[in-house]
Coordinates of C-alpha atoms (C1' of nucleotides) in Angstrom, one line a residue:
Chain A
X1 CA 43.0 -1.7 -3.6
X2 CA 42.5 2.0 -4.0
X3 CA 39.5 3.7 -2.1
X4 CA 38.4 6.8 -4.2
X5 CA 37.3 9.4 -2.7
X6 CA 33.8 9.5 -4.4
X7 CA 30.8 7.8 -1.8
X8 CA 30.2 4.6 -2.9
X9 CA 26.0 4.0 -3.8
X10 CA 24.7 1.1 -2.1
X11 CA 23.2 -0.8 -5.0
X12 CA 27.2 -0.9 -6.0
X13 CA 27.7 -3.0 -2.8
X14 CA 24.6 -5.4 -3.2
X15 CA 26.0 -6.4 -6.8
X16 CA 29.6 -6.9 -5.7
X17 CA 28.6 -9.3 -3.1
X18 CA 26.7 -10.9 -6.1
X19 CA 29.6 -10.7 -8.4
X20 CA 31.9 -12.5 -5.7
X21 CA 29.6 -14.9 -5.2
X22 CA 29.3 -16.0 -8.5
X23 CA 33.0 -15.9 -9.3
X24 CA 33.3 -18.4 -6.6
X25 CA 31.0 -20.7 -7.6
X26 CA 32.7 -20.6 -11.3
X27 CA 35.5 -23.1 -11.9
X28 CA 38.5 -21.1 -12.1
X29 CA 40.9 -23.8 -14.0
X30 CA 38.0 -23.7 -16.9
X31 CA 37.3 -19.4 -16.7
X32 CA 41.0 -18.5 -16.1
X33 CA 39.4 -14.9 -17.3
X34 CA 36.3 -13.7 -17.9
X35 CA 34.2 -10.3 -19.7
X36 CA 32.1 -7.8 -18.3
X37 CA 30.0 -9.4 -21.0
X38 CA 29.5 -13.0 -19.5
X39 CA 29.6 -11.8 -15.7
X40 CA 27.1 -9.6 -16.8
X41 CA 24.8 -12.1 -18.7
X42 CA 25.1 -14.6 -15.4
X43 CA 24.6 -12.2 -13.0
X44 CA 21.8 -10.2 -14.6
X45 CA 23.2 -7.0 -14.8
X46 CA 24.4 -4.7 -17.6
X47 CA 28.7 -4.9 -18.5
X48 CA 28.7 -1.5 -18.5
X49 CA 27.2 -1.7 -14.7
X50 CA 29.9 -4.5 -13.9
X51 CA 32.8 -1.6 -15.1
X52 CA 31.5 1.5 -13.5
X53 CA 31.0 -0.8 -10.3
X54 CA 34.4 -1.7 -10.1
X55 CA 36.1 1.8 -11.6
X56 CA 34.3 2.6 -8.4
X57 CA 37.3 1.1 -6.8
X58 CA 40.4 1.1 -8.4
X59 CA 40.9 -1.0 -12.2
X60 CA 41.2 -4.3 -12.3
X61 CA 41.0 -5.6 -16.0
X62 CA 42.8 -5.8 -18.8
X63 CA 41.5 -3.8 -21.7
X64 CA 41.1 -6.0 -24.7
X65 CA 41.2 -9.4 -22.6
X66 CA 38.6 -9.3 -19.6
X67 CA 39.5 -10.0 -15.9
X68 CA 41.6 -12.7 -14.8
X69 CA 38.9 -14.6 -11.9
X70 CA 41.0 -15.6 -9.7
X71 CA 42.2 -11.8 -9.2
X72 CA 39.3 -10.4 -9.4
X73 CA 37.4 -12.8 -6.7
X74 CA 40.0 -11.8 -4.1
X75 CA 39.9 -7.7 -4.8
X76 CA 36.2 -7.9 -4.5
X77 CA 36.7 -9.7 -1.1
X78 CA 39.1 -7.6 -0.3
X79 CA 36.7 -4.2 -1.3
X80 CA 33.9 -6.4 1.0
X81 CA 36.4 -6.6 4.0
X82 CA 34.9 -10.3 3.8
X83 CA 38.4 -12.0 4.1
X84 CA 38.2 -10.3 8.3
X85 CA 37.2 -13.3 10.7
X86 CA 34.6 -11.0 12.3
X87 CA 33.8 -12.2 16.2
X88 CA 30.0 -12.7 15.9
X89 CA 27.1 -13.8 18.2
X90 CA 23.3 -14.8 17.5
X91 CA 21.0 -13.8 19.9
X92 CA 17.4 -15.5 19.7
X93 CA 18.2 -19.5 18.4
X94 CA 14.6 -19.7 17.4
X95 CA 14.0 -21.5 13.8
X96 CA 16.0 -18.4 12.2
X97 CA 18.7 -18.4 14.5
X98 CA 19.4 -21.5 13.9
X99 CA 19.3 -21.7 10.3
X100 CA 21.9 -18.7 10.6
X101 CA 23.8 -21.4 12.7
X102 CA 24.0 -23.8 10.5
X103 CA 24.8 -21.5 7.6
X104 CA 28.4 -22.2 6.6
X105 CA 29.0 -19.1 4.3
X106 CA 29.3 -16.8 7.8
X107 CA 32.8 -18.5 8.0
X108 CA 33.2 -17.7 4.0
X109 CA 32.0 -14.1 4.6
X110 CA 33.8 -13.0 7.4
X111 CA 32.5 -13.9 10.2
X112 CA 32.6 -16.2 13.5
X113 CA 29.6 -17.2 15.6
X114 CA 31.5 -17.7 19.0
X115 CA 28.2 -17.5 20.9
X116 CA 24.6 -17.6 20.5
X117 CA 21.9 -16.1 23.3
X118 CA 18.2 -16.9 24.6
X119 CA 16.3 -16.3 26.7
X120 CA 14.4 -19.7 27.1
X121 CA 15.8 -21.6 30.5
X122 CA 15.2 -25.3 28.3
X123 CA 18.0 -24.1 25.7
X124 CA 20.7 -22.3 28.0
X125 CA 23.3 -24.5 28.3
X126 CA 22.6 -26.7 25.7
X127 CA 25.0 -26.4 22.3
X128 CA 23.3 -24.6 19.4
X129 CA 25.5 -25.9 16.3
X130 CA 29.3 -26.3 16.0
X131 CA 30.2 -26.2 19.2
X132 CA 28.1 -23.1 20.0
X133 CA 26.4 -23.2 23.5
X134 CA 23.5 -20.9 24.4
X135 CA 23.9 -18.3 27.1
X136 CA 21.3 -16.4 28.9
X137 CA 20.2 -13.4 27.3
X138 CA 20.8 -11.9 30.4
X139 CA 24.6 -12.7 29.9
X140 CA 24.6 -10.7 27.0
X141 CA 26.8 -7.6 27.7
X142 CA 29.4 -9.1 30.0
X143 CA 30.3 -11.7 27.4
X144 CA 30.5 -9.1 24.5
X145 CA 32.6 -6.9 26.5
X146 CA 34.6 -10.0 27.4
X147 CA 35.0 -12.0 24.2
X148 CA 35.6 -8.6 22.4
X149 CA 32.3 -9.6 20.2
X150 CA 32.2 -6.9 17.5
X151 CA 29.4 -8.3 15.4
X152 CA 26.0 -8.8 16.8
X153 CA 22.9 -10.4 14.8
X154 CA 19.1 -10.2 16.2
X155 CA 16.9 -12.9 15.2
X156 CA 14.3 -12.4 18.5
X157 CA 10.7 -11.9 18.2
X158 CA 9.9 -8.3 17.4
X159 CA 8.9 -8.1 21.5
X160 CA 13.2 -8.2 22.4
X161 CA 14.8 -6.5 19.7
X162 CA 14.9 -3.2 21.0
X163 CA 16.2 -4.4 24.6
X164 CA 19.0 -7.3 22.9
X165 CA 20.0 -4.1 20.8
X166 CA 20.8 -2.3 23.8
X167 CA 22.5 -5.0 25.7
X168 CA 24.5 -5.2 22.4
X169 CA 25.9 -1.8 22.3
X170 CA 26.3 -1.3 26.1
X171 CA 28.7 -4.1 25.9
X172 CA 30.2 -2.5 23.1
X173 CA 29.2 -4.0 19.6
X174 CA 30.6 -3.0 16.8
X175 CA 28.2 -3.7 14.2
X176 CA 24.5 -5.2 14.1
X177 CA 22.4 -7.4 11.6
X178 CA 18.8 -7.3 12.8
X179 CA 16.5 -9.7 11.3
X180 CA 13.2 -8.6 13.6
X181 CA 10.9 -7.3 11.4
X182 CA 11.0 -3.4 13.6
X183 CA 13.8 -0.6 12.7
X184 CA 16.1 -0.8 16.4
X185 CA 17.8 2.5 17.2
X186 CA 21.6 2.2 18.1
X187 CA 23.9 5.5 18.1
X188 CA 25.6 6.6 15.1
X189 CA 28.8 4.6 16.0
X190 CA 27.3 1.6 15.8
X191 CA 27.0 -0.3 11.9
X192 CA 23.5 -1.1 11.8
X193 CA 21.7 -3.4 8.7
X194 CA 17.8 -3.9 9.2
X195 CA 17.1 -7.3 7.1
X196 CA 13.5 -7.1 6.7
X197 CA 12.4 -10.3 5.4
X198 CA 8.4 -9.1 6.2
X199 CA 9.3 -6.2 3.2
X200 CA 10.1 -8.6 1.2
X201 CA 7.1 -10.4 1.3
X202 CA 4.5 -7.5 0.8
X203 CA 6.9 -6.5 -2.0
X204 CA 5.8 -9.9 -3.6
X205 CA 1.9 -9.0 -2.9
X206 CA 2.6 -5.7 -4.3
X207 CA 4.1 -7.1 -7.6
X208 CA 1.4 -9.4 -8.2
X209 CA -1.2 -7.4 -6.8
X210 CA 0.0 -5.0 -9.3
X211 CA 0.0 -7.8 -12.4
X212 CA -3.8 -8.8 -11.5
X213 CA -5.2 -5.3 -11.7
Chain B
X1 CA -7.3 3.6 -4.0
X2 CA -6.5 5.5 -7.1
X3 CA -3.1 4.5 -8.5
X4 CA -1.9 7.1 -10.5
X5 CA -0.4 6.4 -13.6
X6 CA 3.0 7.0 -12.5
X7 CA 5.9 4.4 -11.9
X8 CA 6.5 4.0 -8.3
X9 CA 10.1 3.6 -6.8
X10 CA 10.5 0.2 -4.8
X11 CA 11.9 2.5 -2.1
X12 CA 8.5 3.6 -1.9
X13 CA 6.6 0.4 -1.8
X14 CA 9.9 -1.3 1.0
X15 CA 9.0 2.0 2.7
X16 CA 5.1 1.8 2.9
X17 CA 5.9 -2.0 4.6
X18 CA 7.9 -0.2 7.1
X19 CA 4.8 1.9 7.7
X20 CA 2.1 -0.4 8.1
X21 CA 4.5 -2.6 10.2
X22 CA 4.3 0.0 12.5
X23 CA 0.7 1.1 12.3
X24 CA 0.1 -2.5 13.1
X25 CA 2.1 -2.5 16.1
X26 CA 0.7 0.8 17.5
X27 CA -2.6 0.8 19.8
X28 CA -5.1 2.6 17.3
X29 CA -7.3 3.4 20.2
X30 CA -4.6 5.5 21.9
X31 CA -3.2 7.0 19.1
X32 CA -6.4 7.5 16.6
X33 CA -4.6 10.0 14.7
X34 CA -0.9 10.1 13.5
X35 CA 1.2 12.7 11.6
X36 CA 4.0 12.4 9.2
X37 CA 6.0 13.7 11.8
X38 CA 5.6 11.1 14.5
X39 CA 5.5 8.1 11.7
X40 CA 9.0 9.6 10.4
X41 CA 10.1 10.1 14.0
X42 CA 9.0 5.9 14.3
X43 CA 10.2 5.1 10.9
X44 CA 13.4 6.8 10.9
X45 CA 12.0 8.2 7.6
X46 CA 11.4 12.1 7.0
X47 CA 8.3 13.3 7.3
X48 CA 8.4 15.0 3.4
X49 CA 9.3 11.1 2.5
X50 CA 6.1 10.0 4.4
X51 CA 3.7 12.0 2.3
X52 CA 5.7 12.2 -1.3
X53 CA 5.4 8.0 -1.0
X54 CA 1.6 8.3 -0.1
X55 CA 0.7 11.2 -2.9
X56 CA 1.7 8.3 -5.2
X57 CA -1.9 6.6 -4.3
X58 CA -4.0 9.4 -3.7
X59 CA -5.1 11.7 -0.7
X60 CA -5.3 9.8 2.7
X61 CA -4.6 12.7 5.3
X62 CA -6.3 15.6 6.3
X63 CA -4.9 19.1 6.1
X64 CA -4.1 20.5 9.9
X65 CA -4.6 17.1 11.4
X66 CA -2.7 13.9 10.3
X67 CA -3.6 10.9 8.9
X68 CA -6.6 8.4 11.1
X69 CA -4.4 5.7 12.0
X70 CA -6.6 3.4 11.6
X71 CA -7.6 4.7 8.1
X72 CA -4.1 4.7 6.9
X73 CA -3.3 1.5 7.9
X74 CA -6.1 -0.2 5.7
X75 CA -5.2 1.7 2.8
X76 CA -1.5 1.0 2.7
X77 CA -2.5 -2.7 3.0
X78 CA -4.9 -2.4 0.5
X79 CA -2.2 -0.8 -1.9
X80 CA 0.4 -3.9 -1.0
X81 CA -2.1 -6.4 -1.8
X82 CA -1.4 -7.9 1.6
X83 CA -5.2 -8.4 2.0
X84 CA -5.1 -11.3 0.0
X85 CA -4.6 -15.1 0.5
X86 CA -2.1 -16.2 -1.7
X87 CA -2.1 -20.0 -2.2
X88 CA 1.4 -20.7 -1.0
X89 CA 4.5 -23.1 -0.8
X90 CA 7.5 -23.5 0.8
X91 CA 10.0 -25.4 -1.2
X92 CA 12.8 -26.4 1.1
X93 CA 12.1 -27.5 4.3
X94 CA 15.5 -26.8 6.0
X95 CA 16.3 -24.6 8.9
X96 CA 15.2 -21.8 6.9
X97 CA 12.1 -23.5 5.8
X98 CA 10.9 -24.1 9.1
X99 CA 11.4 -20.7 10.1
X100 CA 9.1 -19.6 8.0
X101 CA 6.5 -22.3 8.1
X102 CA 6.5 -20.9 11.7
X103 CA 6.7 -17.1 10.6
X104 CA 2.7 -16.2 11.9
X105 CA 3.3 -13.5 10.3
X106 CA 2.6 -15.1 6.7
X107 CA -0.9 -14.7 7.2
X108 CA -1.1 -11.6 8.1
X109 CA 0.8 -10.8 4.7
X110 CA -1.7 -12.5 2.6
X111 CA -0.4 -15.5 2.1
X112 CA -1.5 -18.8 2.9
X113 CA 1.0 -21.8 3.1
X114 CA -0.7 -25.1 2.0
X115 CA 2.0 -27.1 1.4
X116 CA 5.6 -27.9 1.5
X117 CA 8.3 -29.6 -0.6
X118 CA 11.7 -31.3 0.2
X119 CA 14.3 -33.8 -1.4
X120 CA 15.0 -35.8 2.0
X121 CA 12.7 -39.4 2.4
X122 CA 12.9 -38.9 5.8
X123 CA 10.8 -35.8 6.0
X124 CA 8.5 -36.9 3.2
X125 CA 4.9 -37.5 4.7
X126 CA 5.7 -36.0 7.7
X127 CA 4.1 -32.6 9.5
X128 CA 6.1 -29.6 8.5
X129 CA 4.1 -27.4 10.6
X130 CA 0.3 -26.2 11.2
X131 CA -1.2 -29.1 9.7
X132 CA 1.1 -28.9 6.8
X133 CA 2.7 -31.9 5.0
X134 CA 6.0 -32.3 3.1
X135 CA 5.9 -34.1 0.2
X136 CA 8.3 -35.0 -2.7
X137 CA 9.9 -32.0 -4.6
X138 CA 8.9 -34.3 -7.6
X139 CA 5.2 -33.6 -7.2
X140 CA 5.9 -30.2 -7.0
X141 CA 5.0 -29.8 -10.7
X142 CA 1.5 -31.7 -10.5
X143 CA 0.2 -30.5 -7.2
X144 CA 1.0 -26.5 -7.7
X145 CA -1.2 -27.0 -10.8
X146 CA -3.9 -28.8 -9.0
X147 CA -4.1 -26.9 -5.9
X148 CA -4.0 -23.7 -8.1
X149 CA -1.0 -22.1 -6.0
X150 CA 0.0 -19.1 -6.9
X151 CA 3.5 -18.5 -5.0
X152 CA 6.4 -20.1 -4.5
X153 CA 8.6 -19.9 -1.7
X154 CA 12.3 -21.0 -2.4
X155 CA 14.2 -22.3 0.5
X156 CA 16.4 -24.9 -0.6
X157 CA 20.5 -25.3 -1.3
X158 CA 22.0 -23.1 -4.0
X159 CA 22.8 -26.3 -6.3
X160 CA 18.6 -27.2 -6.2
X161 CA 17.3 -23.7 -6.6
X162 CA 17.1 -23.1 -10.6
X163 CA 15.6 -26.7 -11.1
X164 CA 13.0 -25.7 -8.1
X165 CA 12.1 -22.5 -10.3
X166 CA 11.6 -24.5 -13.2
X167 CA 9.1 -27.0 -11.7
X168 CA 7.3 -24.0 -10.2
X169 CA 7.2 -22.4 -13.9
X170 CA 6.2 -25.3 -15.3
X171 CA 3.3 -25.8 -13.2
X172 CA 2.1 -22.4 -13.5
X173 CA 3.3 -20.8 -10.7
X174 CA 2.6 -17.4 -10.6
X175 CA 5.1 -15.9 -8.3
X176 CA 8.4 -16.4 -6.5
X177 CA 10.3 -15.3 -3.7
X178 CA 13.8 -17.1 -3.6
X179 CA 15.9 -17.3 -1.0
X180 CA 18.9 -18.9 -2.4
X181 CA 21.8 -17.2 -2.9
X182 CA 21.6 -17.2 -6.7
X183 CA 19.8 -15.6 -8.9
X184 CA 17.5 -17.8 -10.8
X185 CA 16.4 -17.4 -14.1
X186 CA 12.5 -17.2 -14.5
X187 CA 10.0 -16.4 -17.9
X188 CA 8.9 -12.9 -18.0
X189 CA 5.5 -13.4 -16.8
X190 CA 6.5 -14.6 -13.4
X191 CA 6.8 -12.5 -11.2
X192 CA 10.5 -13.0 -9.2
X193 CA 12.0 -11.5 -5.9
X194 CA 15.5 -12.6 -5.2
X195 CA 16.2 -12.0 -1.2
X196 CA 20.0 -12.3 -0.3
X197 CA 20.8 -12.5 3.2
X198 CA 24.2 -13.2 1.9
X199 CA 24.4 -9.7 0.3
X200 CA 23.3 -8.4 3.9
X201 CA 26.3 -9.6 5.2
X202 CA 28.5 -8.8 3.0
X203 CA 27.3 -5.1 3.4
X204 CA 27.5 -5.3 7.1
X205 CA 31.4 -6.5 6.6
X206 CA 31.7 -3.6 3.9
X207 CA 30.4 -1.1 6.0
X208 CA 32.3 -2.4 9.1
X209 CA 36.0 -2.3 6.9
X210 CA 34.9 1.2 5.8
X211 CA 35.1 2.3 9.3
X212 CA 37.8 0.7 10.1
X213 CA 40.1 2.5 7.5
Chain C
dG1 C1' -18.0 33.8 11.3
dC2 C1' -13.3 34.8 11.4
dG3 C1' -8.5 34.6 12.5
dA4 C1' -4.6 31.9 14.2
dC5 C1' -2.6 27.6 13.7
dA6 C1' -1.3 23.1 12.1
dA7 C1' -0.2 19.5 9.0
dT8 C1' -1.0 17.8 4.3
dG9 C1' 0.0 17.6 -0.8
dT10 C1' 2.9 18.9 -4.5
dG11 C1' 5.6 21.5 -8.0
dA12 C1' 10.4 22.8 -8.3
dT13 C1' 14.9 21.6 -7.4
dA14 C1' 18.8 19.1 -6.0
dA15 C1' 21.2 14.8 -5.5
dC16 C1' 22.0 10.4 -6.9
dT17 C1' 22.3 6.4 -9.9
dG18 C1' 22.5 4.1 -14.3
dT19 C1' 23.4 4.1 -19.4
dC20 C1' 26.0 5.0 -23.4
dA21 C1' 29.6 5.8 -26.5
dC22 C1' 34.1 5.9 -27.4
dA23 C1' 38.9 6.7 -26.2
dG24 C1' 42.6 4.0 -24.5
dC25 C1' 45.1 0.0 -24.0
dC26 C1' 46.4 -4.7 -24.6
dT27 C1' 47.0 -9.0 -27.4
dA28 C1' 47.9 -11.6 -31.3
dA29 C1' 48.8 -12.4 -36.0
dC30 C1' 51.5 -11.7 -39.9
Chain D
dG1 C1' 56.8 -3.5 -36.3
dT2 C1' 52.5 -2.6 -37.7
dT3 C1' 47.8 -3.4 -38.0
dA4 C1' 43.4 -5.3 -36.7
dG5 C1' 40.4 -6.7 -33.2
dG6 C1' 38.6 -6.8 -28.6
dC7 C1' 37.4 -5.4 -24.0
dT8 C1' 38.1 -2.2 -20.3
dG9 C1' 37.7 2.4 -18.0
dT10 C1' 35.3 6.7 -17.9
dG11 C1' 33.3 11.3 -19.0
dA12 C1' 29.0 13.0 -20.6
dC13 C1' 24.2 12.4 -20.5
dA14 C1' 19.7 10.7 -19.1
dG15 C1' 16.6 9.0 -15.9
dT16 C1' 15.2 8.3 -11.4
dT17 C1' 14.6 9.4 -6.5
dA18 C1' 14.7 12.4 -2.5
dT19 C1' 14.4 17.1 -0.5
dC20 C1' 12.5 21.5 0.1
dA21 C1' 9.4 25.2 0.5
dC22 C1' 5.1 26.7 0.5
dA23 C1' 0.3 27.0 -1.1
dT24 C1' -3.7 24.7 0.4
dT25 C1' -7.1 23.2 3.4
dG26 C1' -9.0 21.7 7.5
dT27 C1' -9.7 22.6 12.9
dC28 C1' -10.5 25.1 17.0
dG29 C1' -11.4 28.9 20.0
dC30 C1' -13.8 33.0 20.8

DNA sequence: GCGACAATGTGATAACTGTCACAGCCTAAC
DNA sequence: GTTAGGCTGTGACAGTTATCACATTGTCGC
């Protein structure tokens, strides 16, 4: 793979991740290869869109035959960086943390929950999912500095964030995922995603909102 | 609210949930007045941001003084549609189901669960949560047309997600908010959010190999 | 009432992102 | 070997979104 210089837009990234995904749902053995044309028409977007996406990184085709899938399923995880093994805690095992838990495509996307956090004194101790015990929230920054954590994902009430996100970098995170529906502030080092599932929703009223009127 | 006749940029309208979010959060009675400033300051947004997204809708501020707080919040929940009361289900009652089922926050969107779906007999005619019970994903077709809801809420495995969609369609479902890691295919005339926390990770790991190189 | 000040609203401009058309390259058939 | 056909890769262009600068309009003190 061949970084080019250019910045790379955001959007590019969202649709890789869908590309990937849908490349490894797809039988290989039947789709040895496949167009810009039907990766385009399954995963909504314009071939010419699939192309410039990927000339974003380096060329992977063959002009006049298509993209062999097996190939191009590994470069895009390889462009990702979701073939790492990514040392990852949960902190807040609420109904979301949990479903994050149980959620076998961290292992397929790069990452390892190792440990999980709360703060409510009936759950520490007790195992989470897969072998995952709960520590105290309290624990928080001598356990990421110990097990060399690097990923960190927030799924507290809105109440915590703030204070887990600080924990998390003064124990020396590398990257954070926060679910709470409130933008946390971490330095500039720090890789910081804000999943805001409460945006998502008043998008929805907007839409329709929109449709009524 | 006068919408002007332009198209607005989704940025905006993810943008104006972050804003509202906040003036939600905020004690209006401390803080009766807020400027673009201290709302970009909060919202990690710039202040030129702030008021280009709310020119879209009209005139909300006051020269020399800010915006009333109060004021602002009403209108920017007025322009989501969030002060509605969306007839809603949750189809799906896994981890991530339950999450939300528990999510108070629903509510205070404008949407109103009234029931839930899911595959598993054992869950069938029990209490998901606030008073609401699951019942077979094959009714799903009868009693969204009979309870007249408008929204559907998609929570189940990837491999049930398109057929889900299609039930909602066909019983005249008017919106959808999936969050399977697919994107399913829906008529025109629905109105469709795909939310991929899959894609979130994969941009964390993206952004986490860019640094690393 | 008037001047100094403060923060909005917005046209102009810059930056970014997506679309399009076609040149370039490969395969396969004859 | 040559030609026809097909699909990629990409530069040029168009459309969209964000930034900037400042004119505008309101407040407050005297």
């Amino acid at each position: 793979m061949k970084t080019k210089e250019h910045k790379i837009p955001e959007a590019t990234i969202k649709r890789l991740s869908t590309y990937v995904n849908y490349l490894g749902r797809l039988g290989t053995d039947s789709n040895p290869v496949i167009s810009s044309e039907i990766l385009g028409e399954s995963c909504q977007v314009s071939p010419a869109q699939i192309r410039k996406d990927l000339s974003y990184f380096g060329e992977f085709g063959v002009r006049g035959v298509g993209y062999d899938t097996k190939k191009l399923e590994a470069e895009i995880k390889d462009i990702l960086g979701i073939n790492h093994n990514w040392p990852t805690t949960i902190v807040g095992v609420g109904k979301l943390g949990q479903a994050l838990l149980n959620f076998d495509f961290f292992r397929n996307h790069g990452f390892r929950i190792i440990t999980a956090f709360d703060s409510d004194p009936n759950k520490i101790g007790t195992e989470a999912a897969n072998g995952v015990t709960i520590q105290s929230i309290s624990d928080i920054e001598k356990c990421v500095r110990e097990e060399k954590i690097s990923i960190g994902i927030i799924t507290t009430p809105v109440a915590a964030a703030q204070e887990v996100a600080d924990k998390l970098v003064s124990g020396g995170i590398n990257g954070i995922l926060n679910f709470a529906p409130i933008k946390v502030r971490v330095p500039e080092t720090i890789t910081l995603r804000n999943v805001s599932i409460t945006s998502e929703l008043d998008n929805l009223a907007y839409l329709l909102t929109q449709k009524k009127r």
